[in-house]
């Protein structure tokens, strides 16, 4: 009886491990679906926006058009 | 400014520093809408996160400077991708491996046993991104680009054809081979 319960316990452990692995396995019907899933996990590093903001601060101010200069008289 | 929670995803999102600049609200919104797509394309095409950051920065800086020249004869996404692809290809040409000759042969992919219709099965682990990157990097550049562009739901076959300078029919034909090649190589990365 003890042997049977130990065996049953081992079987249950194996099933649990197998289920755990199965729940982490995904199937993607197409390459595009896989890539979309991948794309959804990828975030743009925040440093890019910081760097871009700095670059924009260094951009020369655009010249006002003639009508803007005229209106500001 | 405090970090805010994205209502759609529930994830916390840092405030966009571009919104703090006067007169750039429209541009900041453009960045928020399209930066992920631009970065992902550059990342998976170049297989280099630092270069992908550089490309993303350069693309949007160019957009900021040239937005007045955008004629609206394509979608904004297509225009952004056009700039991104040009940047990526310029970067690759300026690399030290410009003179390396590839022995990749299209017929190699056509003799593989993998079917383009087979599901791709993968453990959902952090290694999945690495496997995808390894697989894409092994493909001919043309296949890599096609797969990345067609994966974007916002692009039609016609837009992908325009971006890759071929007909939609040619895109469909090459896509079949590209998917097959991807599946074959992806299976080897397991």
CSV table of C-alpha atoms in Angstrom, one decimal:
chain,number,residue,atom,x,y,z
A,1,UNK,CA,0.0,0.0,0.0
A,2,UNK,CA,2.8,2.3,0.9
A,3,UNK,CA,4.6,1.4,-2.3
A,4,UNK,CA,1.4,2.1,-4.3
A,5,UNK,CA,0.8,5.5,-2.7
A,6,UNK,CA,4.5,6.5,-3.4
A,7,UNK,CA,4.2,5.4,-7.0
A,8,UNK,CA,0.9,7.3,-7.3
A,9,UNK,CA,2.6,10.4,-5.8
A,10,UNK,CA,5.4,10.1,-8.3
A,11,UNK,CA,3.0,9.8,-11.2
A,12,UNK,CA,1.1,12.8,-10.0
A,13,UNK,CA,4.4,14.8,-9.8
A,14,UNK,CA,5.3,13.8,-13.4
A,15,UNK,CA,1.8,14.7,-14.6
A,16,UNK,CA,2.1,18.1,-12.9
A,17,UNK,CA,5.5,18.8,-14.4
A,18,UNK,CA,4.2,17.8,-17.8
A,19,UNK,CA,1.1,20.0,-17.5
A,20,UNK,CA,3.3,22.9,-16.3
A,21,UNK,CA,5.4,22.5,-19.4
A,22,UNK,CA,2.3,22.2,-21.6
A,23,UNK,CA,0.7,25.4,-20.3
A,24,UNK,CA,3.9,27.2,-21.2
A,25,UNK,CA,3.9,25.9,-24.7
A,26,UNK,CA,2.2,27.9,-27.3
A,27,UNK,CA,1.3,27.1,-30.8
A,28,UNK,CA,1.4,29.8,-33.5
A,29,UNK,CA,-0.5,29.0,-36.7
A,30,UNK,CA,1.7,31.2,-38.8
A,31,UNK,CA,5.0,32.9,-38.8
A,32,UNK,CA,3.2,36.3,-38.8
A,33,UNK,CA,1.4,35.3,-35.6
A,34,UNK,CA,4.6,34.4,-33.9
A,35,UNK,CA,6.2,37.7,-35.0
A,36,UNK,CA,3.2,39.7,-33.8
A,37,UNK,CA,3.4,37.9,-30.4
A,38,UNK,CA,7.2,38.7,-30.3
A,39,UNK,CA,6.5,42.4,-31.3
A,40,UNK,CA,4.0,42.7,-28.5
A,41,UNK,CA,6.7,41.8,-26.0
A,42,UNK,CA,9.2,44.3,-27.2
A,43,UNK,CA,9.2,47.8,-25.8
A,44,UNK,CA,11.1,50.8,-27.0
A,45,UNK,CA,13.7,51.7,-24.5
A,46,UNK,CA,12.7,54.9,-22.7
A,47,UNK,CA,16.2,56.3,-23.5
A,48,UNK,CA,15.2,56.7,-27.1
A,49,UNK,CA,12.5,59.3,-26.3
A,50,UNK,CA,14.8,61.1,-23.9
A,51,UNK,CA,17.5,61.3,-26.5
A,52,UNK,CA,15.0,62.4,-29.1
A,53,UNK,CA,13.7,65.1,-26.8
A,54,UNK,CA,17.2,66.4,-26.3
A,55,UNK,CA,17.8,66.4,-30.1
A,56,UNK,CA,14.6,68.4,-30.7
A,57,UNK,CA,15.7,71.0,-28.1
A,58,UNK,CA,18.9,71.4,-30.2
A,59,UNK,CA,17.0,71.8,-33.4
A,60,UNK,CA,17.0,75.3,-34.9
A,61,UNK,CA,13.7,77.1,-34.5
A,62,UNK,CA,11.9,77.1,-37.9
A,63,UNK,CA,11.7,80.5,-39.6
A,64,UNK,CA,8.3,82.1,-39.4
A,65,UNK,CA,6.5,82.4,-42.7
A,66,UNK,CA,6.1,85.9,-44.1
A,67,UNK,CA,2.4,86.0,-43.0
A,68,UNK,CA,3.4,85.0,-39.5
A,69,UNK,CA,6.0,87.8,-39.4
A,70,UNK,CA,3.4,90.2,-40.9
A,71,UNK,CA,0.7,89.3,-38.3
A,72,UNK,CA,3.2,89.8,-35.5
A,73,UNK,CA,3.9,93.5,-36.5
B,1,UNK,CA,5.7,64.0,-13.2
B,2,UNK,CA,4.4,60.7,-11.7
B,3,UNK,CA,4.3,57.6,-13.7
B,4,UNK,CA,0.8,56.8,-15.0
B,5,UNK,CA,-0.9,53.5,-15.5
B,6,UNK,CA,-1.9,52.6,-19.0
B,7,UNK,CA,-5.6,52.0,-18.9
B,8,UNK,CA,-5.5,49.7,-21.9
B,9,UNK,CA,-2.8,47.4,-20.7
B,10,UNK,CA,-2.7,48.1,-17.0
B,11,UNK,CA,1.1,48.5,-17.3
B,12,UNK,CA,2.8,51.5,-15.9
B,13,UNK,CA,4.1,53.9,-18.5
B,14,UNK,CA,6.6,56.6,-18.2
B,15,UNK,CA,5.5,60.0,-19.3
B,16,UNK,CA,6.6,60.8,-22.8
B,17,UNK,CA,9.4,63.5,-22.5
B,18,UNK,CA,8.4,64.7,-26.0
B,19,UNK,CA,5.2,66.0,-24.6
B,20,UNK,CA,7.1,68.4,-22.4
B,21,UNK,CA,8.4,70.3,-25.4
B,22,UNK,CA,6.3,73.2,-26.6
B,23,UNK,CA,4.5,72.8,-29.9
B,24,UNK,CA,5.3,69.1,-30.3
B,25,UNK,CA,2.1,67.5,-29.2
B,26,UNK,CA,1.3,66.1,-32.6
B,27,UNK,CA,4.8,64.8,-33.0
B,28,UNK,CA,4.7,63.2,-29.5
B,29,UNK,CA,1.5,61.4,-30.5
B,30,UNK,CA,3.1,60.2,-33.7
B,31,UNK,CA,6.0,58.8,-31.7
B,32,UNK,CA,3.7,57.1,-29.2
B,33,UNK,CA,1.7,55.5,-32.0
B,34,UNK,CA,4.5,54.3,-34.3
B,35,UNK,CA,7.8,54.1,-32.3
B,36,UNK,CA,7.2,50.5,-31.2
B,37,UNK,CA,6.7,49.3,-34.8
B,38,UNK,CA,9.8,51.3,-36.0
B,39,UNK,CA,12.0,50.0,-33.2
B,40,UNK,CA,10.8,46.4,-33.7
B,41,UNK,CA,11.5,46.4,-37.4
B,42,UNK,CA,15.0,47.9,-36.8
B,43,UNK,CA,15.7,45.5,-34.0
B,44,UNK,CA,14.8,42.3,-35.8
B,45,UNK,CA,16.3,43.4,-39.1
B,46,UNK,CA,19.6,44.5,-37.7
B,47,UNK,CA,19.8,42.1,-34.7
B,48,UNK,CA,21.4,44.8,-32.6
B,49,UNK,CA,19.4,46.6,-29.9
B,50,UNK,CA,21.8,49.6,-29.8
B,51,UNK,CA,21.7,50.1,-33.5
B,52,UNK,CA,17.9,49.7,-33.4
B,53,UNK,CA,17.8,52.5,-30.8
B,54,UNK,CA,20.0,54.7,-33.0
B,55,UNK,CA,17.8,54.0,-36.1
B,56,UNK,CA,14.6,54.8,-34.1
B,57,UNK,CA,16.0,58.1,-32.9
B,58,UNK,CA,17.3,59.0,-36.4
B,59,UNK,CA,14.0,58.1,-38.1
B,60,UNK,CA,11.9,60.2,-35.8
B,61,UNK,CA,14.3,63.1,-36.0
B,62,UNK,CA,14.1,63.0,-39.7
B,63,UNK,CA,10.3,62.8,-39.5
B,64,UNK,CA,10.3,65.9,-37.3
B,65,UNK,CA,12.4,67.8,-39.8
B,66,UNK,CA,10.6,66.6,-42.9
B,67,UNK,CA,6.9,66.3,-41.8
B,68,UNK,CA,6.0,69.3,-43.9
B,69,UNK,CA,7.2,67.4,-46.9
B,70,UNK,CA,5.0,64.4,-46.3
B,71,UNK,CA,2.6,64.4,-49.2
B,72,UNK,CA,0.1,62.0,-47.7
B,73,UNK,CA,0.2,59.7,-50.8
B,74,UNK,CA,1.0,56.7,-48.4
B,75,UNK,CA,0.0,56.0,-44.9
B,76,UNK,CA,2.2,57.4,-42.1
B,77,UNK,CA,3.3,53.9,-41.1
B,78,UNK,CA,4.4,53.1,-44.7
B,79,UNK,CA,6.3,56.4,-44.8
B,80,UNK,CA,8.0,55.7,-41.5
B,81,UNK,CA,8.9,52.2,-42.6
B,82,UNK,CA,10.4,53.5,-45.8
B,83,UNK,CA,12.7,55.8,-43.8
B,84,UNK,CA,13.5,53.0,-41.4
B,85,UNK,CA,14.4,50.5,-44.1
B,86,UNK,CA,16.6,53.1,-45.8
B,87,UNK,CA,18.4,53.8,-42.5
B,88,UNK,CA,18.9,50.1,-41.8
B,89,UNK,CA,20.2,49.3,-45.2
B,90,UNK,CA,22.6,52.3,-45.1
B,91,UNK,CA,23.8,51.1,-41.7
B,92,UNK,CA,24.4,47.6,-43.0
B,93,UNK,CA,26.3,49.0,-46.0
B,94,UNK,CA,28.6,51.0,-43.9
B,95,UNK,CA,29.5,48.1,-41.6
B,96,UNK,CA,32.9,46.5,-41.9
B,97,UNK,CA,31.4,43.3,-43.3
B,98,UNK,CA,30.4,45.2,-46.5
B,99,UNK,CA,32.8,43.0,-48.5
B,100,UNK,CA,31.7,39.7,-47.0
B,101,UNK,CA,30.2,37.4,-49.6
B,102,UNK,CA,27.3,35.4,-48.5
B,103,UNK,CA,26.9,31.8,-49.7
B,104,UNK,CA,23.2,31.7,-48.9
B,105,UNK,CA,21.3,30.0,-51.6
B,106,UNK,CA,17.6,30.2,-52.1
B,107,UNK,CA,17.4,26.5,-53.2
B,108,UNK,CA,18.6,25.5,-49.7
B,109,UNK,CA,15.4,26.6,-48.2
B,110,UNK,CA,13.2,25.0,-50.9
B,111,UNK,CA,14.5,21.5,-50.1
B,112,UNK,CA,13.7,21.6,-46.5
B,113,UNK,CA,11.0,19.3,-45.1
B,114,UNK,CA,9.2,21.9,-43.1
B,115,UNK,CA,5.8,23.0,-44.4
B,116,UNK,CA,4.8,26.6,-44.4
B,117,UNK,CA,1.5,25.5,-43.0
B,118,UNK,CA,2.9,23.7,-39.9
B,119,UNK,CA,2.2,25.4,-36.6
B,120,UNK,CA,5.2,26.8,-34.9
B,121,UNK,CA,5.4,25.4,-31.4
B,122,UNK,CA,7.5,27.1,-28.8
B,123,UNK,CA,7.8,27.4,-25.1
B,124,UNK,CA,6.8,30.9,-24.0
B,125,UNK,CA,10.0,31.8,-22.4
B,126,UNK,CA,12.4,34.7,-22.7
B,127,UNK,CA,14.4,32.6,-25.0
B,128,UNK,CA,11.7,32.8,-27.6
B,129,UNK,CA,12.8,36.3,-28.7
B,130,UNK,CA,16.4,35.0,-29.0
B,131,UNK,CA,15.2,32.1,-31.1
B,132,UNK,CA,13.2,34.4,-33.4
B,133,UNK,CA,16.2,36.8,-33.7
B,134,UNK,CA,18.6,33.9,-34.5
B,135,UNK,CA,16.1,32.6,-37.1
B,136,UNK,CA,15.6,35.9,-38.8
B,137,UNK,CA,19.3,36.7,-38.8
B,138,UNK,CA,19.9,33.4,-40.7
B,139,UNK,CA,17.4,34.2,-43.5
B,140,UNK,CA,18.2,36.2,-46.6
B,141,UNK,CA,17.6,39.8,-46.0
B,142,UNK,CA,14.8,39.9,-48.5
B,143,UNK,CA,12.9,37.2,-46.6
B,144,UNK,CA,13.6,38.8,-43.3
B,145,UNK,CA,12.2,42.1,-44.4
B,146,UNK,CA,9.1,40.6,-46.0
B,147,UNK,CA,8.2,38.6,-42.9
B,148,UNK,CA,8.7,41.6,-40.6
B,149,UNK,CA,6.6,43.9,-42.8
B,150,UNK,CA,3.8,41.5,-43.4
B,151,UNK,CA,3.5,40.7,-39.7
B,152,UNK,CA,2.4,44.3,-39.3
B,153,UNK,CA,-1.4,44.2,-39.4
B,154,UNK,CA,-1.5,47.8,-40.6
B,155,UNK,CA,0.2,47.1,-43.9
B,156,UNK,CA,-1.5,45.7,-46.9
B,157,UNK,CA,0.2,43.4,-49.5
B,158,UNK,CA,0.2,46.4,-51.8
B,159,UNK,CA,2.0,48.6,-49.3
B,160,UNK,CA,4.6,45.8,-48.6
B,161,UNK,CA,5.1,45.5,-52.3
B,162,UNK,CA,5.7,49.3,-52.6
B,163,UNK,CA,8.1,49.2,-49.7
B,164,UNK,CA,10.1,46.3,-51.2
B,165,UNK,CA,9.8,47.6,-54.7
B,166,UNK,CA,8.1,44.6,-56.3
B,167,UNK,CA,4.6,43.5,-57.3
B,168,UNK,CA,2.1,42.2,-54.8
B,169,UNK,CA,2.2,38.9,-56.6
B,170,UNK,CA,5.9,38.7,-56.2
B,171,UNK,CA,5.4,39.4,-52.5
B,172,UNK,CA,3.0,36.6,-52.2
B,173,UNK,CA,5.3,34.1,-53.9
B,174,UNK,CA,8.3,35.1,-51.9
B,175,UNK,CA,6.4,35.1,-48.7
B,176,UNK,CA,5.5,31.4,-49.2
B,177,UNK,CA,9.2,30.6,-49.4
B,178,UNK,CA,10.1,33.0,-46.6
B,179,UNK,CA,7.6,31.3,-44.2
B,180,UNK,CA,8.9,27.9,-45.1
B,181,UNK,CA,12.5,29.0,-44.6
B,182,UNK,CA,11.6,30.6,-41.2
B,183,UNK,CA,9.8,27.4,-40.0
B,184,UNK,CA,12.7,25.2,-41.0
B,185,UNK,CA,15.3,27.3,-39.3
B,186,UNK,CA,13.1,28.0,-36.2
B,187,UNK,CA,12.8,24.3,-35.6
B,188,UNK,CA,16.6,24.0,-35.5
B,189,UNK,CA,16.8,26.6,-32.7
B,190,UNK,CA,14.8,24.5,-30.3
